[in-house]
XYZ file of C-alpha atoms in Angstrom:
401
model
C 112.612 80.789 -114.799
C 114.797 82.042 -117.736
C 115.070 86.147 -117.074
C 113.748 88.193 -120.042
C 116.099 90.497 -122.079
C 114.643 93.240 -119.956
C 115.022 92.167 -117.022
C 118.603 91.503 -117.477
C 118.600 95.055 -118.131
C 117.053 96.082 -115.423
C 119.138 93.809 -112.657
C 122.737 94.065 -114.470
C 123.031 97.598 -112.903
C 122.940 96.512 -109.529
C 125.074 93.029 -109.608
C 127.807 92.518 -107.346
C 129.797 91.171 -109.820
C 130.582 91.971 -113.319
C 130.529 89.014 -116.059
C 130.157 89.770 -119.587
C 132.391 88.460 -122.745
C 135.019 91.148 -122.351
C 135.431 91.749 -118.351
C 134.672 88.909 -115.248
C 135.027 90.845 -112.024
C 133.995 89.771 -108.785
C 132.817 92.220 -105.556
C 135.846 93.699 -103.651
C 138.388 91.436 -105.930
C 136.797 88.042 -104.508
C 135.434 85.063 -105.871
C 132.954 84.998 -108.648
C 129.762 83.082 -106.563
C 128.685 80.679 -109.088
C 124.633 80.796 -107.480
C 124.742 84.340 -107.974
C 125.130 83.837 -111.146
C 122.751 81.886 -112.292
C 120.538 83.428 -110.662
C 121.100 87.106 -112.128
C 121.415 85.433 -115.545
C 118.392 82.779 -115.357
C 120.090 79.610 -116.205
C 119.646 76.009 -114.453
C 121.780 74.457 -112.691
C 123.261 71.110 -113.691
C 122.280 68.580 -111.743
C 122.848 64.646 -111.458
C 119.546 63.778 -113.010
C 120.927 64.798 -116.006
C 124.432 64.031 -116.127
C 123.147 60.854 -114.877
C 120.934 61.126 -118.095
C 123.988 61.750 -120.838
C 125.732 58.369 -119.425
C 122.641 56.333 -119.679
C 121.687 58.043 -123.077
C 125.394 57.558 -124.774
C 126.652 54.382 -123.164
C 129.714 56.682 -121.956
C 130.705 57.686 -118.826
C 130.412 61.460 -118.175
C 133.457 63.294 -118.567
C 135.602 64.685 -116.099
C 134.163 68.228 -116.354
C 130.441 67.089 -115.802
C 131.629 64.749 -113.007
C 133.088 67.699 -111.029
C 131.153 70.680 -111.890
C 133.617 72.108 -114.214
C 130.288 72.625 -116.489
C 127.625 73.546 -113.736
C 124.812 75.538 -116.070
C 122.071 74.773 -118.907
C 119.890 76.589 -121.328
C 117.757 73.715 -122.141
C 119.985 70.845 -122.055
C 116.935 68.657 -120.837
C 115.140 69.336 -124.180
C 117.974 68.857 -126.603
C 118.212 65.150 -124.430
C 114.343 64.823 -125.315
C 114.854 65.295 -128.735
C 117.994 62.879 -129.090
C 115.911 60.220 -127.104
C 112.837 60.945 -129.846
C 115.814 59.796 -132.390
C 116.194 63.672 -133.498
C 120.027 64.873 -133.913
C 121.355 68.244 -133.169
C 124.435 70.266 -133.785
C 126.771 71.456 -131.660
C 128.422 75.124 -132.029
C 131.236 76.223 -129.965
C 134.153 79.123 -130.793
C 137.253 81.189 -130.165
C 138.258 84.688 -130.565
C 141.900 84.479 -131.528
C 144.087 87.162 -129.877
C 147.025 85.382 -128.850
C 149.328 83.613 -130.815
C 149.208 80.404 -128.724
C 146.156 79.165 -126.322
C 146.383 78.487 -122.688
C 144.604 75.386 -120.658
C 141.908 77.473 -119.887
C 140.899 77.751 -123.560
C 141.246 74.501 -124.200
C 138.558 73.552 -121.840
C 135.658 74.202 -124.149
C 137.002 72.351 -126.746
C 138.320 69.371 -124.758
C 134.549 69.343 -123.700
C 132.885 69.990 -126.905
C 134.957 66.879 -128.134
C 133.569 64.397 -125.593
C 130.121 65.699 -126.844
C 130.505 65.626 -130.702
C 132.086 61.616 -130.221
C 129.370 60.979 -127.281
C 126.141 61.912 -129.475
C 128.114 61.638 -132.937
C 126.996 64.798 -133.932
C 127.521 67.986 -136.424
C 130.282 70.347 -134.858
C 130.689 74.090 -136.316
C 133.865 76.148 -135.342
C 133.239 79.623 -135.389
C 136.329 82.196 -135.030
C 135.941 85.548 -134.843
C 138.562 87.152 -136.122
C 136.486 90.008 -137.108
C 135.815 90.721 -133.054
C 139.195 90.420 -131.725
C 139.906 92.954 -134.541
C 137.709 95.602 -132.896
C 138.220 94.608 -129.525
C 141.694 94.304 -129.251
C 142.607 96.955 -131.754
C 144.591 94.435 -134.316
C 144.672 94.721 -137.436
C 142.344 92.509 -139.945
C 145.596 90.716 -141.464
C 147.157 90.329 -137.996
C 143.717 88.697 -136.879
C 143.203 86.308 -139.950
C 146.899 85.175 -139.098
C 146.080 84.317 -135.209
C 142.994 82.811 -136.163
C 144.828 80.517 -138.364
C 147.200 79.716 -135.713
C 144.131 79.034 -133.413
C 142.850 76.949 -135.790
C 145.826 74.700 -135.584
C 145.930 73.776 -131.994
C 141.151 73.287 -132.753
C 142.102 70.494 -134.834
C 144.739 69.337 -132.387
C 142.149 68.781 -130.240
C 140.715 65.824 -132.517
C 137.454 66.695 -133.868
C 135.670 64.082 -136.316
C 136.699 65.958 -139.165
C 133.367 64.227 -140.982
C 131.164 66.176 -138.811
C 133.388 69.277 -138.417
C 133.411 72.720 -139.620
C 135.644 75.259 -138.734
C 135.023 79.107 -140.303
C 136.499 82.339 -139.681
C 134.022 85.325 -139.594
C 136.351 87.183 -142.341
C 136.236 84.101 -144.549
C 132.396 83.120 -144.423
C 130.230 85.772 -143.285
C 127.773 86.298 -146.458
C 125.213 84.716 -148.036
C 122.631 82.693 -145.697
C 124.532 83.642 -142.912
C 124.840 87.339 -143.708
C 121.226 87.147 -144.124
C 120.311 85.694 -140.572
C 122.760 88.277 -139.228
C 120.010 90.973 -140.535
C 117.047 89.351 -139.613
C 118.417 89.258 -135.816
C 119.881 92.820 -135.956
C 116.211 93.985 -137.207
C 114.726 92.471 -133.773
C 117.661 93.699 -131.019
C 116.712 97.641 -130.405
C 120.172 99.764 -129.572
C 118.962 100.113 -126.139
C 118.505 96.190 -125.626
C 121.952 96.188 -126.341
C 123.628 98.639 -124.119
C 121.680 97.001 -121.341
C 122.438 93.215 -122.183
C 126.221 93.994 -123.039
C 126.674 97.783 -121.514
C 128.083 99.635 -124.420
C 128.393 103.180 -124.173
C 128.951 106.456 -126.448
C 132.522 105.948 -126.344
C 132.824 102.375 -128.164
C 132.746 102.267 -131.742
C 129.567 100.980 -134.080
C 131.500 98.188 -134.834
C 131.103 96.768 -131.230
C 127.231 97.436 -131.255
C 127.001 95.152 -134.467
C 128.820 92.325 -134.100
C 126.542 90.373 -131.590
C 124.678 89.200 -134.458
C 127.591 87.894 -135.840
C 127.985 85.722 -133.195
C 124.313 85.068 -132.731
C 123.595 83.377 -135.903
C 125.726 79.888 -135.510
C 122.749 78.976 -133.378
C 120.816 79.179 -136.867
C 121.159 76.078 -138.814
C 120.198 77.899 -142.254
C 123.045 79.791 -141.696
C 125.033 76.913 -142.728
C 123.269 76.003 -146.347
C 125.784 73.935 -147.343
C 125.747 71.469 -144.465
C 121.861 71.668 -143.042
C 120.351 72.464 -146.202
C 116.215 72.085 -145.501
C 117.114 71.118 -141.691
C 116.092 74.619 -140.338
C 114.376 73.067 -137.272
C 117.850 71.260 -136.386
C 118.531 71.989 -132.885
C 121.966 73.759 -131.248
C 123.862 73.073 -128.292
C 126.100 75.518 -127.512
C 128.998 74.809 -125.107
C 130.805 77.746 -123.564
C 132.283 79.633 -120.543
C 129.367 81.150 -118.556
C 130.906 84.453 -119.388
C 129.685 84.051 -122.913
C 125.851 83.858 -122.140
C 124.577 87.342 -122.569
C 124.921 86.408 -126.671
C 122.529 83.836 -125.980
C 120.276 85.492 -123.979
C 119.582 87.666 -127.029
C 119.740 85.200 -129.346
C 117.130 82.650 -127.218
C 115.005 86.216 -127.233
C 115.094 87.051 -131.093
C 114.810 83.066 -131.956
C 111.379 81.928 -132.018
C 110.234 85.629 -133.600
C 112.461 84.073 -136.668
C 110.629 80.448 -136.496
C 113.933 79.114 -134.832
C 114.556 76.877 -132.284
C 116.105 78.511 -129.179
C 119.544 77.424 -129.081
C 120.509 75.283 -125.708
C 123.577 75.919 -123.360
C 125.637 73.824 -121.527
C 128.343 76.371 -119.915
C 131.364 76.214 -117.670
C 133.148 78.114 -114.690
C 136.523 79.717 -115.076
C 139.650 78.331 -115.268
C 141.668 80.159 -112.738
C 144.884 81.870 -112.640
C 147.856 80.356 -111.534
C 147.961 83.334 -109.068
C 144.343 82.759 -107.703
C 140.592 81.980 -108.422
C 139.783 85.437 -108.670
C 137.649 85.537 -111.965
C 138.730 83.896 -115.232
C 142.723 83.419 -117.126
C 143.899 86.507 -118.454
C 146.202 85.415 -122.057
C 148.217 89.177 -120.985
C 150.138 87.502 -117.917
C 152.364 84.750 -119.165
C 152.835 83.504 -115.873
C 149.448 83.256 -115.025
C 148.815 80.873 -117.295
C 150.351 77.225 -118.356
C 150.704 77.722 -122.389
C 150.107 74.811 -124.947
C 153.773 76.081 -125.980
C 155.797 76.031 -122.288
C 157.987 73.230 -122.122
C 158.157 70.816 -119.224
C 161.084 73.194 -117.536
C 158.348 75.969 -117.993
C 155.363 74.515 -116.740
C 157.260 73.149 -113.601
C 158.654 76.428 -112.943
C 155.225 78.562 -113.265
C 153.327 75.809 -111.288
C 156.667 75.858 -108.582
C 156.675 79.729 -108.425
C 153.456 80.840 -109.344
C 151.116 78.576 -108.366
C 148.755 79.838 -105.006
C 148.897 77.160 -102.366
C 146.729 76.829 -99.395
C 149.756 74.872 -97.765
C 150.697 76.350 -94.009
C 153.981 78.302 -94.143
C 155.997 75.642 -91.619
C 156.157 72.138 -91.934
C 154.740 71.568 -88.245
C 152.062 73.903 -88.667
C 151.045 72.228 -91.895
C 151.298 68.527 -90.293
C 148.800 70.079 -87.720
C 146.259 72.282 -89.993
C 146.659 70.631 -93.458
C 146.090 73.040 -96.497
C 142.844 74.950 -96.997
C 142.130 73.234 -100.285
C 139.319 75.930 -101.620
C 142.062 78.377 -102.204
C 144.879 75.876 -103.493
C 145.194 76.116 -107.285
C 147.341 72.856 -107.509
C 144.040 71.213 -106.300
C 141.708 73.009 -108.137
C 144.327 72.502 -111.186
C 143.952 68.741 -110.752
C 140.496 69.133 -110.499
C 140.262 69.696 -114.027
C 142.557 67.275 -115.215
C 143.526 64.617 -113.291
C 141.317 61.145 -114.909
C 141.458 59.414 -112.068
C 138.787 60.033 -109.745
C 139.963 57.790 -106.307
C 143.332 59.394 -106.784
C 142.252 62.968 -106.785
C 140.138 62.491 -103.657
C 143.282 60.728 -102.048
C 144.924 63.484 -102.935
C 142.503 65.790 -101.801
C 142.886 63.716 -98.220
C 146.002 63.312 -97.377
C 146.529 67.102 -98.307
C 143.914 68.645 -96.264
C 144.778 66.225 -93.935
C 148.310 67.467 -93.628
C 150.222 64.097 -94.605
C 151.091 65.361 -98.413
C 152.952 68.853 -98.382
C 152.560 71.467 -101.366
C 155.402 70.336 -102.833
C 154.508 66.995 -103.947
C 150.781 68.120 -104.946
C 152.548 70.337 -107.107
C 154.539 67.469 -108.466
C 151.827 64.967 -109.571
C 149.960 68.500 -111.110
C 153.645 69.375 -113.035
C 153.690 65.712 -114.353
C 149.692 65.810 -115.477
C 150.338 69.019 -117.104
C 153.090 68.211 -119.137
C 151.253 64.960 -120.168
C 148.576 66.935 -121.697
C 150.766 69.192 -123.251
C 153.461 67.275 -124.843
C 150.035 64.989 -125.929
C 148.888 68.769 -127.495
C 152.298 69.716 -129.399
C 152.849 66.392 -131.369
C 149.384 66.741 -132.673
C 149.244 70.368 -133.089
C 152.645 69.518 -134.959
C 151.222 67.363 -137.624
C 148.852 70.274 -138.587
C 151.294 71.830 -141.217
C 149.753 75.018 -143.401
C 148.771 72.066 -146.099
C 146.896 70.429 -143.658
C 145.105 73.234 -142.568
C 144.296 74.473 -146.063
C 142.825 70.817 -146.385
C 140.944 71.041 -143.701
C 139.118 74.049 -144.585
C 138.311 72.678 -147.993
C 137.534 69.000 -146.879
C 134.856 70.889 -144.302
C 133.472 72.963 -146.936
C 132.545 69.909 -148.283
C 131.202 68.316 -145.164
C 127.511 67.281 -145.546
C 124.929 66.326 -142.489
């Protein structure tokens, strides 16, 4: 059963474990437990009925992140299948909050996902980036922000979105209008103390912070976007996202139907983990916890060499005996995400725990994969000059459901 706003309230000040959009922090430094989770937030688990449901529904087979549980939660993901099977589209509505120059794997993830999903269903796509939070958050400045997000917004289209069913927006350049509008109505319907308890805010942060969850609440919306759903206000959402991401949504799916809205559905994700160790999700401060759409070959062999935790034994007889403890090695869990091939991961995954591959060539087949998807990354995110992107934003603008 989906937990009420209050609730959530009530609960979030005994959890274990802290997961919100700006901190992910397990008990005593550990693991994040995934059950937990969705239990405290009252989600669904994923299960093979309906992956099972996607393949039969698209003709495709799933993708590598619903085969392995990369994407293990839903908000409704069985009704936004019920519609598409009645012959009713929806829209899909993912983002980014630019505050790096340059994103790591671990943001790519989402949008490696949402692709498979927009080309699956051939579907609507909107791009939201919020410059305007990464502005308060991270204490930049509203020029320095518009300039990452435009950066960001390079390596998006690198990803290969059907730029006929695509928009990408930055909250500095679009927020107005219909959307403006929507961000009221929802404001109007979240009290201030629903909102320290969903997102813990306290006297100390800034009114800006206590505002902007409409902003990001409203995508869900599809009058928000006149110019591309004009009269389709009962268009459905699917939202993919890192689980992190969901107390939004909570409020949102609370303040929807008050509106006459559809609540929007989820289909959400675990964390990419540090180089270092699956202790939470990638921090973009470390450099070396992180392989960088940037690094070159020579850099992403050297961080996954030096940096990446292996559950390899320290001698090569005791390894030979024992085999590696492959729930704490990040080259497997690495591969996990990205290696296609499903019978050679789970050779991998073998002969490793068996003790008959040693770290270092695990870490070689995960250096090669990784610079594959990379160098694959920088040619395309090289043919996105500042023309291009400029034409982008104006072909989109133009984009019609």
């Amino acid at each position: 059963m989906e937990k009420t706003v209050a609730t959530e309230e009530r609960e979030g000040e005994d959890a274990e474990q802290v997961v919100n959009p700006w901190q992910v922090s397990a008990k005593d430094g550990g693991k994040i437990d995934y059950d937990k989770l969705i239990v405290q937030f009252g989600c669904q688990r994923l299960d093979e009925g309906l992956i099972e449901r996607v393949q039969r529904l698209t003709g495709r087979p799933p993708h590598v992140f619903l085969r392995r549980g990369v994407f293990f939660a839903h908000r409704d993901f069985n009704e936004i299948l019920d519609a598409y099977e009645r012959g009713e589209k929806f829209y899909l509505y993912t983002g980014r909050g630019p505050s790096s120059e340059a994103l790591h794997l671990g943001h790519l993830i989402p949008f490696m996902f949402t692709k498979y999903l927009q080309d699956a269903f051939k579907v609507p796509l909107v791009i939201q980036l919020t410059d305007d939070e990464k502005c308060m958050w991270k204490n930049l400045s509203v020029e320095e922000s518009q300039r990452l997000a435009r950066e960001n917004a390079k390596d998006i289209i690198a990803c290969g979105f059907d730029i006929t069913r695509t928009f990408i927006f930055s909250d500095f350049d679009y927020v107005g209008g219909a959307f403006y509008k929507n961000m009221v109505k929802v404001a109007k319907c979240v009290t201030y103390n629903k909102v320290v308890g969903i997102f813990g805010f306290t006297g100390e942060d800034h009114i800006g912070k206590i505002s902007f969850p409409p902003v990001q609440a409203v995508p869900s919306f599809p009058s928000s976007f006149p110019h591309l759903f004009s009269g389709k206000d009962k268009l459905r959402c699917l939202i993919p996202c890192a689980i992190d991401q969901d107390p939004y949504f909570r409020m949102t799916r609370d303040v929807a139907p008050r509106l006459g809205y559809h609540k929007p559905a989820l289909i959400e994700s675990s964390f990419f983990p540090a180089l270092q160790g699956e202790t939470g999700k990638m921090s973009a401060s470390d450099p070396n916890s992180a392989i960088y759409v940037t690094d070159s070959g020579k850099d992403i062999g050297s961080k996954i060499r030096k940096y990446a935790f292996s559950g390899g034994q320290d001698s090569k007889e005791k390894h030979m005996k024992l085999g590696a403890n492959l729930e704490v090695d990040i080259p497997i869990k690495y591969l996990g995400f990205f290696l296609e091939d499903d019978a050679e991961l789970e050779h991998i995954r073998t002969e490793y725990g068996a003790g008959r591959l040693f770290t270092g060539q695990v870490k070689d087949r995960l250096i090669q994969v990784l610079t594959e998807i990379v160098e694959r990354h920088r040619r395309a995110r090289a043919a996105v000059t500042d023309e291009v992107l400029c034409l982008r934003l104006l072909m989109d603008m133009q984009y019609t459901c």
